[in-house]
XYZ file of C-alpha atoms in Angstrom:
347
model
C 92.008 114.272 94.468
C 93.502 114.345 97.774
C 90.625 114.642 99.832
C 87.880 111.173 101.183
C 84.220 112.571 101.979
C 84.569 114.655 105.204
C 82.036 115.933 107.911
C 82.063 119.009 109.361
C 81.789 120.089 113.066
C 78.655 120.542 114.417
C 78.604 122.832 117.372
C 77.168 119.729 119.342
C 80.017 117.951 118.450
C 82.738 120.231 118.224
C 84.592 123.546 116.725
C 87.755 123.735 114.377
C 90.112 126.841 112.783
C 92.809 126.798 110.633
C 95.955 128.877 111.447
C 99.314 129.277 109.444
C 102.339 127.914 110.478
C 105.254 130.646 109.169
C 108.160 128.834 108.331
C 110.110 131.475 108.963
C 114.034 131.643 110.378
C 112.852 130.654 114.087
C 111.311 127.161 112.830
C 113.849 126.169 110.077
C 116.050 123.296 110.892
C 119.535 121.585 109.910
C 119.098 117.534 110.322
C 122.074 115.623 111.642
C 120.498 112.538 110.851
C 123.376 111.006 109.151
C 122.268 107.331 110.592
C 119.478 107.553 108.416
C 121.958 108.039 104.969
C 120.022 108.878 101.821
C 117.022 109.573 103.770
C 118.231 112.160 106.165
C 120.019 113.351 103.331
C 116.638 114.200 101.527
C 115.155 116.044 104.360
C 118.074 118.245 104.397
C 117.661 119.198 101.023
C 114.031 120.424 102.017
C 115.346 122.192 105.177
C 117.610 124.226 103.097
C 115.157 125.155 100.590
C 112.691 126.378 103.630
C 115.568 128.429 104.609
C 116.464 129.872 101.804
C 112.656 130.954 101.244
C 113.164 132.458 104.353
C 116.021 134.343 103.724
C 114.496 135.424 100.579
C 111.787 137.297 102.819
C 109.113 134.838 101.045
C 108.903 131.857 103.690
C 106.258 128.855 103.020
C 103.540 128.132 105.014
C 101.762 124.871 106.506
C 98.693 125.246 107.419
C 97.037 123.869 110.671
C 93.727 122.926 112.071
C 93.013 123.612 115.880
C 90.212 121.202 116.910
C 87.816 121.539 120.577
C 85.129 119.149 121.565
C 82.107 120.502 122.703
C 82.494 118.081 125.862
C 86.227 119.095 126.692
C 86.310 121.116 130.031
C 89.202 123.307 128.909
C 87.492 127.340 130.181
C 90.436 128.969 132.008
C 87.486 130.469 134.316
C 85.164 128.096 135.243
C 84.523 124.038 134.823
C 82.067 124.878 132.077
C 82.282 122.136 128.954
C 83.265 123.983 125.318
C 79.864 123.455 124.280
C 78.719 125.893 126.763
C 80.995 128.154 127.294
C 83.126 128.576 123.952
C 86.337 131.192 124.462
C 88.004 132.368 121.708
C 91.228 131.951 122.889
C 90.522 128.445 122.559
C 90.937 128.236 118.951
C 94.162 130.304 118.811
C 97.291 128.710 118.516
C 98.736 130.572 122.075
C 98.803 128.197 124.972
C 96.352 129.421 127.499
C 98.302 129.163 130.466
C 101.791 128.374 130.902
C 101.507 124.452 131.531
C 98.688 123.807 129.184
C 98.349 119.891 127.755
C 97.778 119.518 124.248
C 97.950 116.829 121.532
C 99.459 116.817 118.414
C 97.956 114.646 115.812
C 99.234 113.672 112.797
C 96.133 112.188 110.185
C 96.294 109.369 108.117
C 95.094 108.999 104.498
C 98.432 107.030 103.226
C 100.428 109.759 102.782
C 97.958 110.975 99.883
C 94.351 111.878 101.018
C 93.006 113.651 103.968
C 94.084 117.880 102.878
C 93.123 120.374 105.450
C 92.733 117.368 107.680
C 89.037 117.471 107.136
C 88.115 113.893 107.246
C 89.629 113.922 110.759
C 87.819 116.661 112.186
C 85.383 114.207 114.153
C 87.641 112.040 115.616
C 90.304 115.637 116.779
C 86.598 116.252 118.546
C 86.266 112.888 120.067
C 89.897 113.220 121.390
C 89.346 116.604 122.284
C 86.012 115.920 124.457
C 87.454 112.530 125.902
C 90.876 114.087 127.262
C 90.117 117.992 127.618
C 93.283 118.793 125.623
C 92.880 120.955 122.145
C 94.099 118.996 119.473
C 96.477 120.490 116.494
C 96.939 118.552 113.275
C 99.420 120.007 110.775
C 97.909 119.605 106.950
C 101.110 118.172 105.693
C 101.946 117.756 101.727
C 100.822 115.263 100.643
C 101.543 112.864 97.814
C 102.125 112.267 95.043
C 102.299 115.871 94.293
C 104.687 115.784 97.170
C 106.810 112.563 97.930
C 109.173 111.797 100.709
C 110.315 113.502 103.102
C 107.688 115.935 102.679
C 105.011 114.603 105.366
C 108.028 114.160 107.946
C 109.508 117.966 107.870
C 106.176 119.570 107.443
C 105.470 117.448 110.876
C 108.384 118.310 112.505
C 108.321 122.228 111.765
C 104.352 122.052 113.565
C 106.050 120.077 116.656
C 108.872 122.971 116.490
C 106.068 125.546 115.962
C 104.354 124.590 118.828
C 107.406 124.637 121.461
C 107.843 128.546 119.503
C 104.841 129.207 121.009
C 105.441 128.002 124.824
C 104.428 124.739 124.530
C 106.599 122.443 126.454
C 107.580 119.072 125.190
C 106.780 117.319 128.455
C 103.084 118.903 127.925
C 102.716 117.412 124.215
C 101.063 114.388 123.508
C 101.949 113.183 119.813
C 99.222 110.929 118.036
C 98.589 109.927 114.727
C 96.674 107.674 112.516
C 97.898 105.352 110.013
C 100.314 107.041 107.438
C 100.411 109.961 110.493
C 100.957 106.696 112.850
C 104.546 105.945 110.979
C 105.121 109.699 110.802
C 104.761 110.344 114.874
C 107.345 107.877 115.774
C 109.528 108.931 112.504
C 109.101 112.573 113.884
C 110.079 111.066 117.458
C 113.475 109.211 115.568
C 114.387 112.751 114.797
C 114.249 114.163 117.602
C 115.783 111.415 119.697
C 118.741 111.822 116.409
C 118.823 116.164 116.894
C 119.392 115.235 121.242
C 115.564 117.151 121.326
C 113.345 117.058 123.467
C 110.576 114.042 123.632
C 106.938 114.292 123.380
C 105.062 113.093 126.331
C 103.805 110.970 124.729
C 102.635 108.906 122.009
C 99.177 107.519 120.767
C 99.010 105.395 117.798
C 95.602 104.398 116.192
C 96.827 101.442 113.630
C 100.044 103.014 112.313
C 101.220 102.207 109.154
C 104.548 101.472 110.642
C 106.052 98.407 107.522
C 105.394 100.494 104.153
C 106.471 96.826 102.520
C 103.426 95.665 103.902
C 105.047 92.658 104.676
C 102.656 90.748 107.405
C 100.603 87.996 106.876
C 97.280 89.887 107.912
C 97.829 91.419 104.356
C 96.447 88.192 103.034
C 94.546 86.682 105.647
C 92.386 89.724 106.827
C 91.385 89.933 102.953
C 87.968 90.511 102.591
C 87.777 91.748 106.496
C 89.323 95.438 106.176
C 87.865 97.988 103.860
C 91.466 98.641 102.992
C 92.227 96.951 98.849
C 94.801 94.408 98.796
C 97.383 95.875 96.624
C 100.733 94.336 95.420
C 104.175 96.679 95.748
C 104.387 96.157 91.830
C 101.085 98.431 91.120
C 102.678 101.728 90.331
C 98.991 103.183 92.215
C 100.214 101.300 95.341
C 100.247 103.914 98.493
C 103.459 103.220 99.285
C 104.865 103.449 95.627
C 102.686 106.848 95.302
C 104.040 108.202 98.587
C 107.633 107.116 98.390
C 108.896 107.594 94.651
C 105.652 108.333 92.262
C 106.396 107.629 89.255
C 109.718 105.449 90.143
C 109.889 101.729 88.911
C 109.720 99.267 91.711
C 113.258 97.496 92.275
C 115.070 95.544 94.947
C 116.747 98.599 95.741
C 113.343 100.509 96.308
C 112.455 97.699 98.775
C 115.636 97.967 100.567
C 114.869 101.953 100.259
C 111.591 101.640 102.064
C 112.895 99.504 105.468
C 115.045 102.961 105.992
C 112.979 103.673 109.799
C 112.330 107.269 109.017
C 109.686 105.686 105.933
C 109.152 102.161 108.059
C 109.809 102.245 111.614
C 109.284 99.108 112.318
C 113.009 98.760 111.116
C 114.179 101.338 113.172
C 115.781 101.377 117.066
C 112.805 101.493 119.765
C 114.776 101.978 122.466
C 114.079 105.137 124.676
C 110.674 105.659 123.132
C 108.154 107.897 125.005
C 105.086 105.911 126.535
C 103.193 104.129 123.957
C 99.709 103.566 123.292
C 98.797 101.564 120.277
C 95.490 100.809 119.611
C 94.139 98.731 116.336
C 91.055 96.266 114.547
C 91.007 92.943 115.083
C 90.291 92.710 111.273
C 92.891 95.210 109.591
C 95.472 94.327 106.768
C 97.992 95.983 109.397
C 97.526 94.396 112.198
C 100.640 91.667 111.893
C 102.940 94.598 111.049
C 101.319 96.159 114.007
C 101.799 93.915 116.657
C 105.496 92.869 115.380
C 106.021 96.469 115.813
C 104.678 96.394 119.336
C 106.823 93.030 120.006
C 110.090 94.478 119.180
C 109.088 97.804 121.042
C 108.477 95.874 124.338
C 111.328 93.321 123.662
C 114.183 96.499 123.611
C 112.227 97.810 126.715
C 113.010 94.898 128.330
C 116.291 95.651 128.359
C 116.085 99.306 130.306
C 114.492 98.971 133.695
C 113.460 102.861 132.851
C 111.605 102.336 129.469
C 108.204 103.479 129.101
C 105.521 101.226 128.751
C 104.179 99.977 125.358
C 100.462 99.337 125.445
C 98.580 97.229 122.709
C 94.359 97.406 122.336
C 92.982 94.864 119.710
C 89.347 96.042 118.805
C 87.520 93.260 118.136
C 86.199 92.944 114.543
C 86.976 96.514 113.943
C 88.555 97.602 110.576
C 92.118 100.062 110.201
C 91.627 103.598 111.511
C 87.833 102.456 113.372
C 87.792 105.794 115.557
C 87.011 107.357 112.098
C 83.317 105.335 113.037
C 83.139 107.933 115.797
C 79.844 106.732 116.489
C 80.717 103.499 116.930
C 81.266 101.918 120.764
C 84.646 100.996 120.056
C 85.619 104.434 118.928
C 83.893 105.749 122.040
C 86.164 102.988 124.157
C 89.273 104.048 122.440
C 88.788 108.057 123.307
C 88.373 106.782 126.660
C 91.106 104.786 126.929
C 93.284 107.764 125.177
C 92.141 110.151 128.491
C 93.278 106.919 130.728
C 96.702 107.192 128.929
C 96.799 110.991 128.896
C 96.196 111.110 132.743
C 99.021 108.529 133.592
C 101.237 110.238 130.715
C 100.609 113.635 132.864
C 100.650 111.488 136.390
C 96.969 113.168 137.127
């Protein structure tokens, strides 16, 4: 059920493991979010009950797929690619050395499909090969098994996970996709709430970022997008599934779903790490997109130290298009995510 037709690695193209993340004592976390009212108050519920697990020597795990591309140059001992000289380091979750970059990515699938990240695992290797960073994806719970806050904590305890392990913050690049767009910059509301550290940086391949759907690309890109037109009041609705399953659709769920830790669009974007937001001409999203983008660049305005919000429109190209990894304008966009990792890292 919660799983689209996936691919997997080729040795040409790539290599992947999964590894559990223990949510143990270390990684458990209180929210202060108390901005975020009912919301943050949900998340807290889920914190404790991770804790108390804990306690109860029985802690849960998330599990998490390390992704190379046969391309990257990432050997600690020579400039060989992956392809040719595979280490097995490289697909543990240790950093291998002390400043290593990596990227964090966060899938898409509307909160519902995409388990054990599998439909992903082409585009992590396209990433991988373009940038030389190893990619981690969490495989979050998803809906509707699973509703809200789920996705967001699971995400945060595999950011927390990896600064357990050495990572630094200011050598993590959070992406995401989609429903794992929305969650990256929810995940970097919480930490900017908690006084955590910030990502890097962030790359965003047409985040879901307005779960009301409320652009007018919704309607005019009909017909364009593989993405179905759906209305809020269909109970199969992603948003409906992902939010409240099973809920009945009211003016209060609508006023529910602008909370900016479920739509960020409606949230503060001041103080944001650098921003690189990349989308199809032809997607439902892209009016929620670039009003998201608008309002990002409109607060940095107002701080002559904000990081810079860049916008790519891929022309005639549908929502999520770097899952067409063979296409040329998934090609351009893994290129233009190494340009932004570079200046993100000032290489």
């Amino acid at each position: 059920m919660n799983n689209l037709p996936s691919r997997a690695l080729t040795v040409d193209i790539g290599h992947n493991k999964e590894f559990n993340i223990v949510v143990d004592e270390h990684i458990c976390t209180e929210y202060k979010l108390g901005r975020y009212g009912e919301s943050g108050d949900k998340i807290n519920v889920l914190a404790e009950e991770d804790l108390a697990s804990a306690h109860d020597g029985q802690p849960r795990t998330v599990s998490c797929q390390i992704v190379v591309g046969a391309a990257a140059q990432i050997c600690t001992g020579c400039k060989a690619t992956v392809g040719q000289h595979l280490q097995k380091q490289m697909l543990e979750p240790e950093p291998l050395s002390t400043d290593e970059r990596v990227i964090l990515h966060l899938h898409g699938g509307a909160y519902c499909v995409g388990e054990r990240s599998l439909t992903h695992l082409h585009v992590y290797a396209g990433m991988s090969s373009s940038t030389g960073l190893r990619v981690f994806s969490p495989n979050y719970r998803l809906a509707p098994r699973s509703c809200f806050p789920s996705q967001l904590h699971d995400c945060v305890l595999a950011y927390k996970d990896l600064l357990g392990r050495g990572f630094a913050p200011e050598n993590i690049i959070l992406s995401g996709d989609s429903a794992g767009g929305a969650l990256a910059v929810a995940l970097v509301f919480v930490l900017r709430e908690m006084n955590a550290k910030m990502p890097a940086g962030l790359m965003l391949v047409s985040p879901w970022v307005d779960s009301t759907c409320s652009g007018e690309s919704w309607t005019t890109n009909q017909g364009k997008d593989y993405l179905p037109p759906l209305n809020l009041e269909n109970p199969f609705h992603p948003t409906r599934m992902f939010y409240a399953a099973g809920k009945r659709f009211s003016k209060q769920m609508l006023e529910e779903l602008k909370c900016p830790l479920v739509s960020p669009i409606f949230g503060d974007l001041a103080g944001m790490p650098p921003m690189l937001v990349q989308i199809g001409q032809n997607e439902l999203l892209h009016d929620d997109i670039c009003d998201f983008v608008k309002k990002a660049r409109k607060q940095a305005e107002k701080d002559p130290d904000a990081s810079p919000v860049l916008l790519e429109v891929y022309e005639n190209m549908p929502h999520v298009f770097v899952l067409f990894d063979f296409a040329d304008a998934a090609k351009q966009a893994f290129e233009s995510m190494n340009r932004f990792a570079k200046q993100v890292f000032c290489e």
